[in-house]
Coordinates of C-alpha atoms in Angstrom, one line a residue:
M22 CA -41.4 -2.0 13.7
L23 CA -38.2 -3.1 13.4
S24 CA -38.4 -4.0 9.8
G25 CA -39.7 -0.7 9.1
W26 CA -36.3 0.9 11.8
K27 CA -34.5 -0.8 9.3
L28 CA -36.2 1.7 6.3
T29 CA -36.0 4.2 7.2
V30 CA -32.7 4.4 8.2
S31 CA -31.5 2.5 4.8
K32 CA -33.1 6.1 3.2
W33 CA -30.7 8.2 5.2
F34 CA -27.3 6.5 3.0
L35 CA -27.8 8.1 -1.0
I36 CA -25.8 5.6 -2.2
P37 CA -25.4 1.2 -1.8
Q38 CA -22.9 -0.1 1.0
R39 CA -20.2 -1.7 -0.5
Y40 CA -19.7 2.1 -2.2
V41 CA -19.7 3.1 1.9
L42 CA -17.6 0.4 2.5
G43 CA -15.5 1.6 0.3
I44 CA -15.7 5.0 0.4
M45 CA -14.3 4.3 4.0
G46 CA -11.9 2.3 3.0
F47 CA -10.1 5.0 0.6
L48 CA -9.7 7.2 4.1
A49 CA -8.6 4.1 6.3
I50 CA -5.8 3.6 4.3
L51 CA -5.1 7.1 3.5
N52 CA -5.2 7.8 7.6
A53 CA -2.4 5.5 7.7
Y54 CA -0.4 6.6 5.0
S55 CA -0.3 9.8 6.7
M56 CA 0.0 8.1 10.0
R57 CA 3.2 6.3 8.4
V58 CA 4.4 9.1 6.2
S59 CA 4.7 11.6 8.6
L60 CA 8.3 10.6 9.9
S61 CA 8.9 10.9 6.5
I62 CA 9.0 15.0 6.7
A63 CA 9.1 15.6 10.2
I64 CA 12.7 14.0 10.2
T65 CA 13.5 16.5 7.9
E66 CA 14.0 19.3 10.6
M67 CA 13.9 16.8 13.6
V68 CA 17.7 16.8 13.0
R69 CA 20.4 19.5 13.6
S70 CA 22.2 20.4 9.8
S71 CA 25.3 19.0 9.4
N72 CA 27.5 19.4 6.6
S73 CA 28.6 16.9 4.7
S74 CA 30.6 19.2 1.5
S75 CA 33.6 20.1 0.6
D76 CA 35.4 22.0 -1.6
N77 CA 36.7 19.8 -4.4
K78 CA 33.3 17.6 -4.6
Y79 CA 30.8 20.5 -4.5
E80 CA 30.5 20.0 -8.3
D81 CA 27.7 16.4 -6.6
Y82 CA 25.4 18.7 -4.2
C83 CA 23.5 21.7 -5.2
K84 CA 23.4 25.0 -4.6
V85 CA 20.2 26.5 -2.6
G86 CA 19.7 30.3 -4.1
N87 CA 23.1 32.0 -4.3
S88 CA 24.1 29.7 -1.4
N89 CA 26.0 26.8 -0.9
S90 CA 24.6 26.1 2.8
S91 CA 22.8 22.9 3.9
D92 CA 20.8 25.5 7.1
N93 CA 17.6 25.9 5.7
N94 CA 15.5 24.6 8.5
A95 CA 12.2 25.4 9.8
V96 CA 12.4 24.8 13.2
T97 CA 15.3 27.2 15.3
N98 CA 14.3 25.6 18.5
P99 CA 17.8 24.1 19.5
D100 CA 16.0 21.4 23.1
I101 CA 13.8 19.6 19.9
L102 CA 16.6 18.9 17.4
Y103 CA 18.6 15.4 17.5
D104 CA 21.8 14.6 15.8
W105 CA 20.9 11.3 14.2
D106 CA 23.0 10.3 11.4
E107 CA 22.1 9.4 8.2
T108 CA 22.1 5.3 9.3
T109 CA 20.3 6.0 12.4
Q110 CA 18.2 8.1 9.9
G111 CA 17.5 5.0 7.7
L112 CA 16.9 2.6 11.1
I113 CA 14.5 4.9 12.1
L114 CA 12.4 4.9 9.2
S115 CA 12.1 1.4 9.0
A116 CA 11.1 0.1 12.1
F117 CA 7.6 1.1 11.4
Y118 CA 8.0 -2.0 8.6
W119 CA 9.7 -4.4 11.8
G120 CA 5.7 -4.4 13.6
Y121 CA 4.7 -4.1 10.3
L122 CA 5.6 -7.0 8.6
I123 CA 5.5 -10.3 11.8
T124 CA 1.4 -9.1 11.6
H125 CA 0.2 -9.3 8.6
L126 CA -0.5 -12.9 8.6
P127 CA -1.9 -12.3 11.7
G128 CA -4.3 -10.2 10.5
G129 CA -4.9 -11.8 7.5
I130 CA -6.0 -15.4 9.5
L131 CA -7.6 -12.6 12.0
A132 CA -10.1 -11.5 10.0
S133 CA -10.5 -14.5 7.7
K134 CA -12.2 -16.2 10.7
F135 CA -13.7 -13.3 12.6
G136 CA -14.1 -10.8 10.0
G137 CA -12.2 -7.5 9.1
K138 CA -14.9 -4.5 10.6
Y139 CA -12.4 -5.0 13.9
T140 CA -9.5 -6.3 13.0
L141 CA -9.1 -2.7 10.9
G142 CA -11.1 -1.2 13.5
L143 CA -8.4 -1.4 16.3
G144 CA -5.2 -1.7 13.7
I145 CA -6.0 1.9 12.8
L146 CA -6.7 3.1 16.4
S147 CA -3.7 1.9 18.0
T148 CA -2.0 4.1 15.7
G149 CA -3.4 6.6 16.0
I150 CA -3.6 6.8 19.4
F151 CA 0.9 5.8 19.2
T152 CA 2.0 8.6 15.9
T153 CA -0.4 11.1 18.7
I154 CA 2.9 10.4 21.3
T155 CA 5.0 9.8 19.0
P156 CA 6.0 13.8 20.3
W157 CA 6.7 12.7 24.0
V158 CA 8.8 10.3 23.7
V159 CA 10.5 11.4 21.5
I160 CA 11.6 14.7 23.9
T161 CA 10.3 13.0 27.5
T162 CA 13.3 10.8 26.4
N163 CA 15.3 13.0 24.5
G164 CA 16.1 12.0 21.5
D165 CA 17.2 8.8 21.6
W166 CA 17.2 6.8 18.9
R167 CA 15.8 3.2 20.0
W168 CA 13.1 4.7 21.9
V169 CA 11.6 6.1 18.6
V170 CA 12.4 2.5 16.6
A171 CA 10.7 1.0 19.4
L172 CA 7.3 3.3 18.8
R173 CA 7.9 2.5 15.8
V174 CA 7.9 -0.8 15.8
V175 CA 4.5 -0.9 17.8
E176 CA 2.8 2.0 15.4
G177 CA 4.3 -0.6 12.1
L178 CA 2.2 -3.7 14.2
G179 CA -1.4 -1.8 15.0
E180 CA -1.2 -0.9 10.8
G181 CA -0.1 -4.2 10.1
T182 CA -3.7 -5.8 9.7
T183 CA -5.0 -2.9 7.3
Y184 CA -4.5 -4.5 4.2
P185 CA -5.5 -8.3 5.1
A186 CA -8.8 -6.7 7.1
L187 CA -9.7 -4.5 4.6
N188 CA -8.9 -7.5 1.4
T189 CA -11.4 -9.7 3.1
M190 CA -13.4 -6.6 3.6
L191 CA -13.2 -6.3 0.0
A192 CA -13.9 -9.8 -0.6
Q193 CA -16.8 -10.3 1.0
W194 CA -18.7 -7.0 -0.3
V195 CA -17.4 -6.3 -4.2
P196 CA -18.8 -8.4 -7.2
L197 CA -16.0 -9.0 -10.0
K198 CA -17.6 -6.3 -12.1
E199 CA -17.2 -3.5 -9.3
R200 CA -13.3 -5.4 -9.0
S201 CA -10.9 -3.0 -9.9
K202 CA -12.4 0.5 -9.7
I203 CA -13.5 -0.1 -6.2
G204 CA -10.0 -1.9 -5.4
S205 CA -8.2 1.7 -6.7
L206 CA -10.3 4.0 -5.1
V207 CA -9.9 2.5 -1.3
Y208 CA -5.9 1.4 -2.9
A209 CA -5.3 5.1 -4.0
G210 CA -5.9 6.3 0.1
G211 CA -1.9 5.1 0.5
Q212 CA -1.4 8.5 -2.4
M213 CA -3.8 10.3 -0.8
G214 CA -2.9 9.9 2.3
T215 CA 0.9 10.9 1.6
I216 CA -0.3 14.4 -1.0
V217 CA -2.1 15.2 2.4
C218 CA 0.6 14.8 4.7
N219 CA 3.6 16.2 2.7
L220 CA 1.0 19.5 1.6
I221 CA 0.0 20.3 5.3
S222 CA 3.0 18.8 7.4
G223 CA 5.7 21.2 5.6
H224 CA 3.0 24.1 6.3
L225 CA 2.4 23.4 9.1
I226 CA 5.9 22.3 10.7
T227 CA 6.7 26.3 9.4
A228 CA 3.5 27.8 10.9
T229 CA 4.4 26.0 14.2
E230 CA 8.4 25.8 14.1
N231 CA 7.9 22.7 16.1
W232 CA 7.3 18.9 14.3
A233 CA 5.6 17.8 16.7
S234 CA 2.7 19.7 15.6
V235 CA 1.8 16.9 12.3
F236 CA 1.9 14.1 14.5
Y237 CA -0.7 15.2 16.3
L238 CA -2.8 16.2 13.5
F239 CA -2.3 12.9 11.7
G240 CA -2.5 10.8 14.9
G241 CA -5.9 12.4 15.9
L242 CA -7.6 11.9 12.4
G243 CA -6.6 7.6 12.6
I244 CA -8.7 8.7 16.3
A245 CA -11.1 10.6 14.4
W246 CA -11.9 7.9 11.6
F247 CA -11.5 4.9 14.0
I248 CA -14.9 6.3 15.5
C249 CA -16.6 6.7 12.4
F250 CA -15.6 3.1 10.4
Q251 CA -17.1 1.3 13.4
L252 CA -21.1 2.7 13.2
L253 CA -20.9 2.5 8.6
C254 CA -19.2 -0.5 8.6
Y255 CA -20.1 -3.9 8.6
S256 CA -17.2 -6.8 7.9
D257 CA -19.8 -8.1 5.1
P258 CA -23.5 -7.7 4.1
K259 CA -25.3 -10.1 6.1
Q260 CA -24.1 -8.6 9.5
H261 CA -25.3 -4.8 7.9
P262 CA -28.2 -4.1 9.8
F263 CA -29.5 -1.3 7.1
I264 CA -28.1 -2.1 4.0
S265 CA -30.9 -2.3 1.1
D266 CA -32.4 -6.0 0.1
E267 CA -32.0 -4.8 -3.1
E268 CA -28.8 -4.7 -2.9
R269 CA -28.2 -7.7 -0.2
E270 CA -29.9 -9.9 -3.1
Y271 CA -27.6 -8.6 -6.0
L272 CA -24.9 -9.4 -3.7
E273 CA -25.2 -13.1 -2.8
E274 CA -25.5 -13.3 -6.8
E275 CA -23.1 -11.8 -8.1
L276 CA -20.3 -13.3 -5.0
R277 CA -21.4 -16.8 -5.3
S278 CA -17.7 -17.9 -5.3
V279 CA -17.6 -16.8 -1.2
S280 CA -18.2 -19.8 0.4
E281 CA -20.1 -18.8 3.6
T282 CA -18.9 -21.1 5.9
S283 CA -15.2 -20.7 7.8
L284 CA -13.3 -22.5 5.3
S285 CA -9.6 -24.5 7.2
I286 CA -6.7 -22.7 4.8
P287 CA -5.1 -25.0 2.0
W288 CA -1.6 -24.2 3.4
K289 CA -0.2 -26.5 1.1
A290 CA -1.7 -25.0 -2.4
I291 CA -1.3 -21.6 -1.1
V292 CA 2.2 -21.6 -0.5
T293 CA 2.8 -23.9 -3.5
S294 CA 0.4 -22.1 -6.1
I295 CA 2.3 -20.5 -9.0
P296 CA 0.7 -17.4 -9.7
L297 CA 1.1 -16.1 -6.1
W298 CA 5.0 -16.1 -5.8
A299 CA 4.2 -14.9 -9.1
L300 CA 2.7 -12.1 -6.8
I301 CA 4.7 -12.2 -4.6
A302 CA 7.8 -11.2 -6.7
A303 CA 5.5 -8.1 -8.4
Q304 CA 4.5 -6.7 -4.8
I305 CA 8.3 -7.7 -3.7
G306 CA 9.2 -4.8 -7.1
H307 CA 6.8 -2.7 -6.2
D308 CA 6.9 -1.5 -2.3
W309 CA 11.2 -1.3 -3.2
G310 CA 10.6 1.1 -5.3
F311 CA 7.2 2.5 -4.1
Y312 CA 8.9 2.8 -0.4
T313 CA 11.8 3.9 -1.4
M314 CA 9.8 7.4 -3.0
V315 CA 7.3 7.2 0.4
T316 CA 10.6 7.1 2.5
D317 CA 13.0 9.0 1.1
L318 CA 12.5 11.7 -1.5
P319 CA 11.2 14.0 0.9
K320 CA 14.6 13.1 2.0
Y321 CA 15.9 14.0 -1.2
M322 CA 14.4 17.0 -2.2
K323 CA 15.7 18.4 1.0
E324 CA 19.2 16.9 1.3
V325 CA 20.4 16.8 -2.5
L326 CA 17.3 18.7 -4.4
R327 CA 17.7 21.7 -0.8
F328 CA 14.4 22.1 -1.0
E329 CA 13.1 24.3 2.3
V330 CA 10.4 22.4 3.9
A331 CA 6.9 23.8 3.7
K332 CA 8.3 23.8 -0.4
N333 CA 9.0 20.7 -0.2
G334 CA 6.5 19.0 1.0
L335 CA 4.0 20.8 -2.0
W336 CA 6.9 19.8 -4.7
N337 CA 7.1 16.0 -2.9
S338 CA 3.2 16.0 -2.8
I339 CA 2.9 16.1 -6.9
P340 CA 3.8 13.0 -7.8
Y341 CA 1.7 11.3 -6.0
G342 CA -1.0 13.5 -7.0
A343 CA -0.3 12.0 -10.7
M344 CA -0.3 8.6 -9.2
W345 CA -3.8 9.1 -7.8
I346 CA -5.0 10.5 -11.2
V347 CA -4.2 7.4 -12.6
S348 CA -4.4 5.2 -10.3
M349 CA -8.8 6.1 -10.5
S350 CA -8.0 6.4 -14.0
S351 CA -6.9 3.4 -14.8
G352 CA -9.1 1.6 -12.7
W353 CA -12.0 2.5 -15.1
I354 CA -9.9 1.3 -17.5
C355 CA -9.4 -1.4 -16.2
D356 CA -13.3 -2.4 -15.7
W357 CA -15.1 -1.4 -20.0
A358 CA -11.3 -3.7 -21.6
I359 CA -12.3 -7.1 -18.8
N360 CA -16.1 -6.1 -19.0
N361 CA -16.0 -5.8 -23.2
N362 CA -13.9 -8.6 -23.6
L363 CA -11.5 -6.5 -25.2
M364 CA -8.7 -8.3 -22.0
T365 CA -9.1 -11.7 -19.7
V366 CA -8.3 -10.6 -16.7
T367 CA -5.4 -12.2 -16.8
K368 CA -4.0 -9.9 -19.0
A369 CA -5.1 -7.1 -18.0
R370 CA -3.5 -7.5 -14.6
K371 CA -0.5 -8.3 -16.7
F372 CA -0.6 -4.9 -18.6
F373 CA -1.3 -2.6 -15.9
T374 CA 1.4 -4.3 -13.6
C375 CA 3.9 -4.6 -15.5
F376 CA 3.0 -0.5 -16.8
A377 CA 3.7 0.2 -13.2
A378 CA 6.5 -0.9 -13.3
V379 CA 9.5 0.0 -16.3
G380 CA 7.7 3.2 -16.8
P381 CA 8.6 4.3 -12.7
A382 CA 11.8 2.8 -13.3
I383 CA 12.6 4.4 -16.5
F384 CA 11.7 7.5 -15.4
I385 CA 12.8 7.9 -11.9
M386 CA 16.5 7.4 -12.7
A387 CA 15.6 9.9 -15.0
A388 CA 15.6 12.4 -12.5
S389 CA 18.4 11.7 -11.5
Y390 CA 20.1 12.4 -14.4
A391 CA 18.4 15.6 -14.6
E392 CA 20.3 16.3 -11.4
C393 CA 20.4 20.0 -9.6
R394 CA 17.7 21.2 -12.8
T395 CA 15.2 20.9 -10.1
T396 CA 11.9 21.7 -12.1
V397 CA 12.7 19.0 -14.7
A398 CA 13.4 16.9 -12.1
V399 CA 10.1 17.1 -10.4
W400 CA 8.5 16.5 -13.2
M401 CA 10.6 13.3 -13.7
F402 CA 8.9 11.9 -10.3
T403 CA 5.7 13.1 -11.4
I404 CA 5.7 11.1 -14.4
A405 CA 7.2 7.9 -12.7
M406 CA 5.1 7.8 -10.0
G407 CA 2.1 8.5 -12.2
F408 CA 2.9 5.7 -14.5
M409 CA 3.0 4.1 -11.1
G410 CA -0.4 3.9 -10.7
T411 CA -1.9 1.0 -12.3
F412 CA -0.4 -1.2 -9.9
Y413 CA -3.7 -1.0 -8.6
C414 CA -5.9 -2.2 -11.1
G415 CA -3.1 -4.9 -11.5
M416 CA -1.6 -6.8 -9.6
K417 CA -3.1 -5.5 -5.8
V418 CA -7.1 -6.3 -6.4
N419 CA -5.3 -9.3 -8.0
A420 CA -5.5 -11.6 -4.8
L421 CA -9.2 -10.9 -5.2
D422 CA -9.4 -13.0 -8.2
L423 CA -6.8 -16.0 -7.0
S424 CA -9.4 -17.1 -3.8
P425 CA -11.9 -14.3 -2.6
N426 CA -12.1 -16.2 0.2
F427 CA -8.4 -16.6 0.8
A428 CA -8.2 -12.2 -0.5
G429 CA -6.7 -11.6 3.0
I430 CA -4.6 -14.9 3.4
I431 CA -2.7 -13.6 0.3
M432 CA -3.0 -10.1 0.9
A433 CA -1.2 -11.0 4.4
I434 CA 1.1 -13.0 3.0
T435 CA 2.0 -11.0 -0.6
N436 CA 2.0 -7.8 1.5
G437 CA 3.8 -8.6 4.5
I438 CA 6.6 -10.3 2.3
G439 CA 6.8 -6.8 0.7
A440 CA 7.0 -5.0 3.4
V441 CA 10.6 -6.2 3.6
A442 CA 11.1 -3.6 1.1
G443 CA 10.4 -1.1 3.7
I444 CA 12.8 -2.8 5.8
V445 CA 15.6 -2.6 4.0
T446 CA 15.2 0.7 1.9
P447 CA 15.4 3.0 4.2
Y448 CA 17.7 1.9 6.2
L449 CA 20.2 0.3 2.8
T450 CA 19.9 4.7 1.2
G451 CA 20.8 5.9 4.1
A452 CA 24.4 3.7 4.3
L453 CA 24.4 4.6 1.1
T454 CA 23.7 8.4 1.1
G455 CA 26.5 9.7 3.7
D456 CA 27.2 13.2 1.9
H457 CA 24.7 13.2 0.5
T458 CA 26.2 13.7 -3.0
L459 CA 24.0 13.4 -6.4
S460 CA 26.0 10.0 -7.7
E461 CA 25.8 8.4 -4.2
W462 CA 22.1 9.3 -5.2
R463 CA 22.4 8.2 -8.0
T464 CA 23.4 4.6 -6.4
V465 CA 19.9 4.3 -4.6
F466 CA 17.3 4.4 -8.4
W467 CA 19.7 2.4 -10.1
I468 CA 19.4 -0.6 -7.4
S469 CA 15.3 0.2 -7.6
F470 CA 15.5 0.1 -11.6
G471 CA 17.3 -3.3 -11.8
I472 CA 14.8 -5.0 -9.3
F473 CA 11.2 -2.8 -11.2
T474 CA 12.5 -4.4 -14.3
S475 CA 13.0 -8.3 -12.7
T476 CA 10.2 -8.3 -10.8
S477 CA 7.6 -7.1 -13.8
I478 CA 9.4 -10.1 -15.5
V479 CA 8.1 -13.1 -13.1
Y480 CA 4.8 -11.5 -13.4
W481 CA 4.5 -10.8 -16.4
L482 CA 5.7 -15.1 -17.3
F483 CA 3.4 -16.7 -14.4
G484 CA 0.6 -13.8 -13.5
S485 CA -2.9 -15.0 -13.9
G486 CA -6.3 -13.3 -13.1
E487 CA -8.1 -16.7 -12.2
E488 CA -9.7 -18.2 -9.8
Q489 CA -7.3 -21.2 -8.0
W490 CA -8.8 -24.2 -7.2
W491 CA -8.2 -23.8 -3.7
N492 CA -10.0 -21.0 -3.0
D493 CA -12.2 -23.8 -2.2
P494 CA -10.6 -26.9 -1.7
N495 CA -13.5 -29.1 -1.0
K496 CA -15.0 -28.1 -4.1
N497 CA -12.7 -27.3 -6.3
A498 CA -10.3 -30.7 -5.8
P499 CA -8.3 -31.3 -8.9
C500 CA -9.6 -34.9 -7.6
A501 CA -12.6 -33.7 -7.3
S502 CA -14.1 -34.4 -10.3
M503 CA -12.9 -37.3 -11.3
E504 CA -15.2 -39.8 -10.4
K505 CA -14.5 -43.7 -8.9
V506 CA -14.8 -45.6 -12.6
K507 CA -17.2 -49.0 -11.8
P508 CA -15.7 -52.5 -12.8
D509 CA -18.2 -52.9 -15.3
D510 CA -17.1 -49.9 -17.3
N511 CA -13.7 -51.0 -17.6
E512 CA -14.0 -51.8 -21.3
A513 CA -15.7 -48.5 -22.0
V514 CA -12.5 -46.4 -21.3
E515 CA -10.6 -48.4 -22.1
K516 CA -12.2 -48.0 -26.0
D517 CA -12.0 -44.3 -25.4
R518 CA -8.6 -44.8 -24.0
K519 CA -7.3 -46.2 -27.5
A520 CA -9.6 -43.1 -29.2
V521 CA -7.7 -40.4 -27.4
H522 CA -4.3 -41.7 -28.7
L523 CA -5.7 -42.6 -32.0

């Protein structure tokens, strides 16, 4: 009776359950980023306009049409506009990553021990709830930046479990042959979330003349995702009640390197692994450039290029559209190259990772030298972010290569350390761009150029796509395969040793 019911329910799903997980994982990242990025657009309309330009420096500013006024806010109600200077805005924008950094490792440990379903789901749910109440907190405290910072830290605490938990689930569900394309699909949710948030936010704020609507919308969508995810997805194939027998058997065969029992975490081997530190370097490089764009590009387009909020959201979304297209196509290309033996896993990961660093480094700088030619600047940013799309089939799935059993832990370490860039870049950008000038922003982009380049060199030299011995220390320890030599065999061993020297 139960098996018949299971068979009936499984027929409702037209695609395999691992693809259902891939789609829901994509939507998880989409929601996570839309809630994270919503403040980056909204804050441009939460702050009272200030005229920091002076006549002797005007050549370092861009005009708004025929006027040099910076008062192009869509929100005009003075009761919901606040006096936050550039440094304070940078502090508010970076606060999310304080909490985000803290829960990465605990999230990875919990997901490895108990499964990723609830670790991931509850993290997104909490972020959705706190995003929804953001307007209430800001208005009730009359824009006290300390309360806003505290709220963003709590939001970061919830979302910090997202990547480690999701990576743990992918390790249980995704075979090597499909790792690049499913991984790229899931992680490309970051670009799509940024696109959706930017496209909708600008028009929504313009239509409502209130920045609060952005937080209500995206916080509510995060809560709705949690309900659907809990009904559809499970931590591993064995727990899933509706998976077909064919898919379960296929995954059992393809994922034999994933342990069925909980393993003790080999901390010493992990923290002394050179490929892991190379992966951390690549993560820092990517995150520095990506968070600079995600957090501060709306401000650049508002303060320097002088876009109104609706146009800001539209033009700011175009680069992420290019990144999403490239990330999806490069995932298929990467899997095709590996499966057809055109590249080893290691070479593929290195090539696509470095491609995603050098290209953005060059074209972000080119955008800054485009100065007030807005169309050229947007195209340069678009090309830069398009290059960055190959990052996902490069190093982002590399944790699954190094250790399927500890993929959540590795993601927690790499993404957690990378999140430091999210703390530093908004605050540093705010501190460096107090006058909103082109030359100040060019300094910000030169810093990104240097970090992109140096970290990609480290990954190219020391990165790896091979499974590490510590993935299962009980089976693969360096000394595990060395049998103890019997006394009677000493002479034969000595002959073999001499033969090798000869």
